Coordinates of C-alpha atoms in Angstrom, one line a residue:
X274 CA 130.0 85.2 105.4
X275 CA 128.9 88.0 103.0
X276 CA 126.9 87.4 99.9
X277 CA 130.0 87.8 97.7
X278 CA 131.8 85.3 99.8
X279 CA 129.0 82.9 99.2
X280 CA 129.6 83.5 95.5
X281 CA 133.1 82.3 96.0
X282 CA 131.9 79.1 97.6
X283 CA 129.2 78.6 95.0
X284 CA 131.7 78.9 92.2
X285 CA 133.8 76.2 93.7
X286 CA 130.7 74.0 94.3
X287 CA 129.7 74.3 90.7
X288 CA 133.2 73.1 89.6
X289 CA 133.8 70.5 92.2
X290 CA 133.4 67.4 90.0
X291 CA 135.5 68.9 87.2
X292 CA 138.2 69.9 89.7
X293 CA 138.2 66.5 91.3
X294 CA 138.5 64.8 87.8
X295 CA 141.5 67.1 87.0
X296 CA 143.3 66.3 90.3
X297 CA 142.8 62.6 89.7
X298 CA 144.0 62.9 86.1
X299 CA 147.3 64.6 87.2
X300 CA 147.7 62.0 90.0
X301 CA 147.3 59.2 87.4
X302 CA 150.0 60.8 85.1
X303 CA 152.7 61.8 87.6
X304 CA 155.5 63.8 86.1
X305 CA 158.7 64.7 87.9
X306 CA 160.5 68.0 88.1
X307 CA 160.6 70.0 84.8
X308 CA 158.7 67.2 83.0
X309 CA 155.2 68.3 84.1
X310 CA 153.8 68.9 80.6
X311 CA 150.4 67.2 81.1
X312 CA 149.8 68.8 84.5
X313 CA 150.9 72.3 83.5
X314 CA 149.0 72.3 80.1
X315 CA 145.8 70.9 81.8
X316 CA 145.8 73.7 84.4
X317 CA 146.6 76.4 81.9
X318 CA 143.8 75.1 79.6
X319 CA 141.2 75.6 82.3
X320 CA 142.4 79.1 83.1
X321 CA 142.6 80.0 79.4
X322 CA 139.0 78.8 78.9
X323 CA 138.0 81.1 81.8
X324 CA 139.5 84.1 80.1
X325 CA 142.9 84.3 81.8
X326 CA 145.9 85.4 79.7
X327 CA 148.5 82.7 79.9
X328 CA 152.2 83.3 79.4
X329 CA 154.6 80.3 79.2
X330 CA 158.3 79.9 80.0
X331 CA 158.8 81.9 83.2
X332 CA 162.3 81.3 84.6
X333 CA 163.4 79.6 81.4
X334 CA 161.3 76.5 82.2
X335 CA 158.9 75.0 79.6
X336 CA 156.5 73.8 82.2
X337 CA 156.2 77.1 84.1
X338 CA 153.5 79.6 83.3
X339 CA 151.7 82.7 84.6
X340 CA 148.0 83.2 84.1
X341 CA 146.4 86.6 84.7
X342 CA 142.9 88.1 84.8
X343 CA 141.6 91.5 85.8
X344 CA 143.0 95.0 85.8
X345 CA 144.5 97.4 88.3
X346 CA 145.4 96.8 91.9
X347 CA 145.7 95.0 94.2
X348 CA 147.6 92.2 92.4
X349 CA 147.1 88.9 94.3
X350 CA 149.2 85.9 93.4
X351 CA 148.1 82.3 94.0
X352 CA 150.9 79.8 93.8
X353 CA 150.4 76.3 92.4
X354 CA 152.7 73.2 92.1
X355 CA 152.2 70.0 90.3
X356 CA 155.4 67.9 90.2
X357 CA 155.7 64.3 91.4
X358 CA 158.4 62.3 93.1
X359 CA 160.5 59.4 91.6
X360 CA 159.9 55.9 92.9
X361 CA 156.6 56.6 94.7
X362 CA 154.1 55.0 92.2
X363 CA 151.1 53.8 94.2
X364 CA 147.4 52.9 93.7
X365 CA 144.8 54.7 95.8
X366 CA 144.4 51.9 98.2
X367 CA 145.6 51.4 101.9
X368 CA 148.2 48.8 101.1
X369 CA 151.4 49.0 99.1
X370 CA 150.7 48.4 95.4
X371 CA 152.8 50.1 92.7
X372 CA 150.9 51.1 89.5
X373 CA 154.3 51.3 87.6
X374 CA 157.2 49.4 89.1
X375 CA 159.7 52.1 90.2
X376 CA 157.6 54.8 88.6
X377 CA 156.9 58.3 90.0
X378 CA 154.0 59.2 92.2
X379 CA 152.4 62.2 94.0
X380 CA 154.0 61.5 97.3
X381 CA 153.7 65.1 98.4
X382 CA 150.2 65.7 97.1
X383 CA 151.1 68.3 94.4
X384 CA 148.2 67.0 92.2
X385 CA 146.0 68.5 94.9
X386 CA 148.2 71.6 95.4
X387 CA 148.0 72.9 91.9
X388 CA 144.3 72.3 91.3
X389 CA 143.2 73.9 94.6
X390 CA 145.3 77.0 93.9
X391 CA 143.9 77.2 90.4
X392 CA 140.4 76.8 91.7
X393 CA 140.8 79.6 94.1
X394 CA 142.0 81.9 91.2
X395 CA 138.7 81.0 89.4
X396 CA 136.6 81.8 92.5
X397 CA 138.4 85.1 93.0
X398 CA 137.8 86.0 89.4
X399 CA 134.1 85.3 89.9
X400 CA 133.9 87.6 92.9
X401 CA 135.7 90.4 91.1
X402 CA 133.4 90.1 88.1
X403 CA 130.3 90.2 90.3
X404 CA 131.4 93.2 92.3
X405 CA 133.1 95.1 89.5
X406 CA 136.0 95.9 91.9
X407 CA 139.5 96.6 90.4
X408 CA 142.0 93.9 91.1
X409 CA 144.3 91.4 89.3
X410 CA 144.2 87.7 89.9
X411 CA 147.4 85.9 89.0
X412 CA 148.0 82.2 89.1
X413 CA 151.6 81.0 89.0
X414 CA 152.2 77.5 87.6
X415 CA 155.3 76.6 89.5
X416 CA 157.2 73.4 88.3
X417 CA 160.0 71.5 90.0
X418 CA 159.4 72.4 93.7
X419 CA 160.7 69.0 94.7
X420 CA 164.1 70.0 93.3
X421 CA 163.7 73.5 94.8
X422 CA 164.0 75.0 91.4
X423 CA 160.8 76.5 90.0
X424 CA 160.0 79.6 92.0
X425 CA 163.7 80.6 92.5
X426 CA 164.2 80.8 88.8
X427 CA 160.8 82.5 88.3
X428 CA 161.8 85.0 91.0
X429 CA 165.1 85.7 89.2
X430 CA 162.9 86.7 86.2
X431 CA 161.0 89.2 88.3
X432 CA 157.5 87.7 87.8
X433 CA 156.6 88.2 91.5
X434 CA 157.9 91.7 91.8
X435 CA 154.7 93.6 91.5
X436 CA 152.6 91.4 93.8
X437 CA 150.7 93.0 96.6
X438 CA 150.4 89.7 98.3
X439 CA 150.7 85.9 97.7
X440 CA 148.7 83.1 99.0
X441 CA 149.5 79.4 98.7
X442 CA 148.9 76.1 100.6
X443 CA 150.3 72.6 101.1
X444 CA 148.7 69.2 101.8
X445 CA 149.1 68.3 105.5
X446 CA 147.6 66.3 108.3
X447 CA 146.1 69.4 109.9
X448 CA 144.2 72.6 108.9
X449 CA 146.0 75.8 109.7
X450 CA 148.8 78.0 108.6
X451 CA 152.6 77.9 108.5
X452 CA 153.3 80.8 110.9
X453 CA 155.7 81.8 113.6
X454 CA 158.6 80.1 112.0
X455 CA 160.7 79.6 108.9
X456 CA 162.1 77.0 106.6
X457 CA 165.8 76.6 105.9
X458 CA 167.6 78.5 103.1
X459 CA 169.4 76.1 100.8
X460 CA 172.1 75.8 98.1
X461 CA 172.2 72.8 95.8
X462 CA 175.4 72.2 93.9
X463 CA 177.6 69.4 92.5
X464 CA 181.4 69.2 92.7
X465 CA 183.0 67.5 89.7
X466 CA 186.5 66.1 90.2
X467 CA 188.8 65.3 87.3
X468 CA 191.7 62.9 87.6
X469 CA 193.8 60.6 85.4
X470 CA 192.7 57.1 84.4
X471 CA 195.1 54.1 84.8
X472 CA 195.1 50.4 85.5
X473 CA 194.2 49.9 89.1
X474 CA 196.7 47.1 89.6
X475 CA 199.4 47.5 87.0
X476 CA 199.8 51.3 86.9
X477 CA 198.1 52.8 90.0
X478 CA 201.0 55.2 90.4
X479 CA 200.2 56.8 87.1
X480 CA 196.6 57.5 88.0
X481 CA 195.0 60.3 89.9
X482 CA 191.6 59.2 91.3
X483 CA 188.7 61.6 91.0
X484 CA 186.8 59.4 93.4
X485 CA 189.5 59.9 96.0
X486 CA 189.0 63.6 95.5
X487 CA 185.2 63.3 96.1
X488 CA 185.6 61.0 99.1
X489 CA 188.3 63.1 100.7
X490 CA 186.2 66.2 100.2
X491 CA 183.3 64.5 102.0
X492 CA 185.6 63.5 104.9
X493 CA 186.5 67.1 105.3
X494 CA 182.8 68.1 105.1
X495 CA 182.0 65.5 107.8
X496 CA 184.5 67.1 110.1
X497 CA 183.1 70.6 109.2
X498 CA 179.7 69.6 110.6
X499 CA 181.1 69.9 114.1
X500 CA 182.0 73.6 113.4
X501 CA 178.8 75.0 111.9
X502 CA 175.7 76.2 113.7
X503 CA 173.4 73.6 115.2
X504 CA 170.5 74.4 112.9
X505 CA 172.6 73.9 109.7
X506 CA 172.2 70.8 107.6
X507 CA 174.7 69.4 105.1
X508 CA 174.0 66.2 103.1
X509 CA 175.4 64.6 100.0
X510 CA 175.4 61.7 97.6
X511 CA 178.1 60.6 95.1
X512 CA 176.3 60.6 91.8
X513 CA 179.3 59.2 89.8
X514 CA 182.3 57.4 91.2
X515 CA 183.7 55.3 88.4
X516 CA 182.7 52.3 86.4
X517 CA 185.1 49.4 87.3
X518 CA 187.3 48.7 90.3
X519 CA 190.4 48.1 88.1
X520 CA 190.2 51.5 86.5
X521 CA 191.3 54.5 88.5
X522 CA 188.3 56.8 88.1
X523 CA 189.1 59.8 86.0
X524 CA 185.8 61.5 86.8
X525 CA 183.7 61.6 89.9
X526 CA 180.9 63.9 91.2
X527 CA 179.4 64.6 94.6
X528 CA 176.1 66.4 95.1
X529 CA 175.5 68.6 98.2
X530 CA 172.6 70.3 99.8
X531 CA 173.7 73.0 102.3
X532 CA 170.9 74.4 104.5
X533 CA 170.7 77.0 107.3
X534 CA 168.1 79.3 108.8
X535 CA 169.3 82.3 106.8
X536 CA 170.7 82.7 103.4
X537 CA 173.8 84.5 104.5
X538 CA 174.6 81.6 106.8
X539 CA 174.3 79.2 103.9
X540 CA 176.7 81.3 101.9
X541 CA 179.3 81.2 104.6
X542 CA 179.0 77.4 105.0
X543 CA 179.1 77.0 101.2
X544 CA 182.4 78.8 101.1
X545 CA 183.9 76.5 103.7
X546 CA 182.6 73.4 101.8
X547 CA 184.4 74.7 98.8
X548 CA 187.6 74.9 100.9
X549 CA 187.2 71.2 101.6
X550 CA 187.0 70.6 97.8
X551 CA 190.2 72.6 97.3
X552 CA 192.0 70.6 100.0
X553 CA 190.8 67.3 98.6
X554 CA 191.9 68.2 95.1
X555 CA 195.4 69.1 96.5
X556 CA 195.6 65.8 98.4
X557 CA 194.4 63.6 95.5
X558 CA 196.3 65.4 92.7
X559 CA 193.0 66.2 90.9
X560 CA 191.1 69.2 89.7
X561 CA 187.5 70.2 90.3
X562 CA 184.7 72.5 89.2
X563 CA 181.4 73.4 90.7
X564 CA 178.0 73.0 89.0
X565 CA 175.6 75.2 90.9
X566 CA 172.0 73.8 90.5
X567 CA 169.6 75.9 92.5
X568 CA 169.1 77.7 95.8
X569 CA 166.3 79.1 97.8
X570 CA 165.7 81.6 100.6
X571 CA 164.2 81.0 104.0
X572 CA 160.4 81.4 104.4
X573 CA 159.2 84.7 105.8
X574 CA 155.6 84.0 107.0
X575 CA 153.3 87.0 107.1
X576 CA 151.3 86.9 110.4
X577 CA 148.7 89.4 109.2
X578 CA 147.6 87.3 106.2
X579 CA 148.0 84.1 108.2
X580 CA 145.5 85.4 110.8
X581 CA 143.1 86.3 108.0
X582 CA 143.4 82.8 106.6
X583 CA 142.7 81.2 110.0
X584 CA 139.6 83.2 110.4
X585 CA 138.5 82.2 106.8
X586 CA 139.0 78.5 107.7
X587 CA 136.9 78.9 110.8
X588 CA 134.2 80.6 108.8
X589 CA 134.3 77.6 106.4
X590 CA 133.6 75.2 109.2
X591 CA 137.1 74.6 110.4
X592 CA 138.2 71.8 108.1
X593 CA 137.1 69.2 105.6
X594 CA 133.9 67.3 106.6
X595 CA 135.2 63.8 106.0
X596 CA 132.5 61.1 105.7
X597 CA 132.4 57.6 107.2
X598 CA 133.9 56.0 104.1
X599 CA 136.8 58.5 104.0
X600 CA 137.5 58.1 107.7
X601 CA 137.6 54.3 107.3
X602 CA 140.0 54.6 104.3
X603 CA 142.3 56.9 106.3
X604 CA 142.2 54.6 109.3
X605 CA 143.3 51.6 107.2
X606 CA 146.1 53.7 105.7
X607 CA 147.2 55.0 109.1
X608 CA 147.4 51.3 110.3
X609 CA 150.3 50.8 107.9
X610 CA 152.4 53.3 109.8
X611 CA 154.3 52.5 113.0
X612 CA 151.9 53.5 115.9
X613 CA 154.9 55.2 117.6
X614 CA 155.3 57.5 114.6
X615 CA 151.6 58.4 114.7
X616 CA 151.8 59.2 118.4
X617 CA 154.9 61.3 117.8
X618 CA 153.2 63.2 115.0
X619 CA 150.2 64.0 117.2
X620 CA 152.4 65.1 120.1
X621 CA 154.5 67.3 117.9
X622 CA 151.3 68.9 116.4
X623 CA 150.0 69.6 119.9
X624 CA 153.3 71.1 120.9
X625 CA 153.0 73.6 118.1
X626 CA 149.3 74.4 118.7
X627 CA 147.8 77.3 120.6
X628 CA 147.0 76.8 124.3
X629 CA 143.8 74.9 124.8
X630 CA 144.1 72.7 121.8
X631 CA 143.2 69.1 122.6
X632 CA 143.6 65.7 121.0
X633 CA 139.9 65.8 120.2
X634 CA 140.6 68.9 118.1
X635 CA 143.2 67.0 116.1
X636 CA 141.1 63.9 115.6
X637 CA 142.7 60.5 116.0
X638 CA 142.9 59.8 112.3
X639 CA 141.9 62.9 110.3
X640 CA 141.8 66.5 111.3
X641 CA 138.5 68.3 110.8
X642 CA 139.1 71.5 112.7
X643 CA 141.3 74.6 112.3
X644 CA 144.4 74.3 114.5
X645 CA 145.8 77.6 115.4
X646 CA 149.6 77.8 116.1
X647 CA 151.1 79.1 119.3
X648 CA 153.5 82.0 119.3
X649 CA 156.7 80.1 119.9
X650 CA 159.2 80.6 117.1
X651 CA 160.3 77.5 115.3
X652 CA 162.2 76.2 112.3
X653 CA 161.0 73.7 109.8
X654 CA 164.2 71.8 108.8
X655 CA 163.2 71.4 105.2
X656 CA 163.3 74.0 102.4
X657 CA 160.9 75.5 100.0
X658 CA 161.2 78.1 97.3
X659 CA 158.0 79.7 98.5
X660 CA 160.7 81.3 100.7
X661 CA 161.9 83.4 97.7
X662 CA 158.3 84.6 97.0
X663 CA 157.9 85.5 100.7
X664 CA 161.1 87.7 100.5
X665 CA 159.5 89.6 97.6
X666 CA 155.9 90.1 98.7
X667 CA 153.8 89.4 101.9
X668 CA 153.0 85.7 101.7
X669 CA 150.8 83.2 103.6
X670 CA 151.1 79.4 103.4
X671 CA 147.9 77.6 104.4
X672 CA 147.7 73.9 105.4
X673 CA 144.7 71.6 104.8
X674 CA 144.2 68.0 105.9
X675 CA 144.6 65.6 103.0
X676 CA 146.1 62.6 104.8
X677 CA 145.9 60.9 108.2
X678 CA 148.2 61.8 111.2
X679 CA 151.5 60.0 111.1
X680 CA 151.7 59.7 107.3
X681 CA 155.4 60.1 106.3
X682 CA 156.1 62.8 103.8
X683 CA 157.3 61.5 100.5
X684 CA 155.8 58.1 101.1
X685 CA 153.6 55.6 99.3
X686 CA 150.9 56.3 101.9
X687 CA 150.8 59.9 101.0
X688 CA 150.6 59.0 97.3
X689 CA 147.6 56.8 98.1
X690 CA 145.9 59.5 100.0
X691 CA 146.5 62.1 97.3
X692 CA 144.6 60.0 94.8
X693 CA 141.7 59.2 97.2
X694 CA 138.5 60.8 98.2
X695 CA 140.3 61.9 101.4
X696 CA 142.8 64.0 99.4
X697 CA 140.1 65.5 97.2
X698 CA 138.0 66.5 100.3
X699 CA 141.0 68.3 101.7
X700 CA 141.8 69.9 98.4
X701 CA 138.3 71.3 98.2
X702 CA 138.6 72.9 101.6
X703 CA 142.0 74.4 100.7
X704 CA 140.6 76.0 97.6
X705 CA 137.8 77.6 99.6
X706 CA 140.2 78.9 102.3
X707 CA 142.6 80.3 99.7
X708 CA 139.9 82.0 97.8
X709 CA 138.3 83.5 100.8
X710 CA 141.6 84.7 102.2
X711 CA 142.6 86.3 98.8
X712 CA 139.2 88.0 98.5
X713 CA 139.4 89.5 101.9
X714 CA 142.8 91.0 101.1
X715 CA 141.0 92.8 98.2
X716 CA 137.9 93.7 100.2
X717 CA 139.8 94.9 103.2
X718 CA 142.5 97.4 102.1
X719 CA 143.5 98.1 105.6
X720 CA 144.4 94.4 106.1
X721 CA 146.5 94.5 102.9
X722 CA 148.2 97.6 104.1
X723 CA 149.0 96.0 107.5
X724 CA 150.4 93.0 105.7
X725 CA 152.7 95.2 103.7
X726 CA 153.8 97.2 106.8
X727 CA 154.7 93.9 108.6
X728 CA 156.6 92.7 105.5
X729 CA 158.6 96.0 105.3
X730 CA 159.5 95.7 109.0
X731 CA 160.5 92.1 108.7
X732 CA 162.8 92.7 105.6
X733 CA 164.1 96.0 106.8
X734 CA 163.1 97.4 103.4
X735 CA 165.8 95.4 101.6
X736 CA 165.2 94.3 98.1
X737 CA 165.3 90.6 97.1
X738 CA 168.4 89.5 95.3
X739 CA 168.4 86.1 93.6
X740 CA 170.7 83.5 95.2
X741 CA 171.4 82.1 91.8
X742 CA 174.8 82.8 90.3
X743 CA 175.1 84.3 86.9
X744 CA 174.7 81.7 84.2
X745 CA 172.7 79.2 86.3
X746 CA 170.0 77.4 84.4
X747 CA 167.2 75.1 85.5
X748 CA 168.1 71.4 85.6

């Protein structure tokens, strides 16, 4: 590494304890989507103290903010998240123990995510100050990722439009990048049926059941699943179906996610789902309206920046250097997971890895090396609104090991790891890798140009258009 790159690392070393305390504090006060006041204000306060100009309310969300420092180009964006998940309260110990019965918890490690991204922004600021180079560092405080809301609404507001590149990361069981594949584009919407109430026994003929409308719609959607592309996903829950069996329900609501590899495919399936609603309303004698909640585009990984990030990880030693106590904690946590699931996770990771990668590279419990992906295209069957950013500017999504192999996503085990020394060790590595990647984009203009060329070829030069309909508001 160069002297200035050592400055990046030194900046993070000097702040390590403070950053760890902040990540623990956010973990101890988990806040779900659009409620992340403590987390967002805590991150913004650190950046403001460091001289960043902070602007609140991006995308019409109180807990969204953009913090900026520097002048001129290039403009490098660092994306941070900080929302928790409902029902995943858990102490930082390797056995199930809720801190608050039924309460939220950081079962996706976003307490680590936001702090690492913020730390990388501070390190990049230090490097720009020391060298006097032009450049703008921008940290995006992105709420409500778990409801796939934050970045999509921020993107609609245009806050990413002038980025030269974006770098982000996510807690994982490996160290690497999300490359050679995409996530699923997604629409989230509710269908509200309106009927006529009546006595369920004495006057059923006078009633028109809104619940019948919702259930008939879902019958139609279940048959539709046979006639959509194999990589599409449609899932639903009835959020309101009446209050008593002897009252014909006058209101009912059903909530859908529709996903597919490309946004245009989602739109086509969405229209067919609405046809199911129309048919159900006709059959049940009810009416309906659609409440569109949010949407996101598919992820467009940038291989140029991803390769830069992999090299940065190697230069940083390949991964977090977990100590014996951390390895023991992770082993105890892993022991609470079905061994077959751990084995399946390891096999899947090896299947995605570059030729020559071995089990020893992965580690039996915690990964401490950089795992490079193979070139086979793949789809991740979840969704992320990082996809919307990646359709606007060249974007790389790094991964850092913060939990043992086999840990289920959105689980109490992941919450426990996110509040432990294991999670903090992985967070520290992620911050370094993001900072070094972002700095090299500034220090190597030819790499940044190559990333832009790749992006323009992948998008065909088309401009991003928000998937949100007019009038949609964050919920």
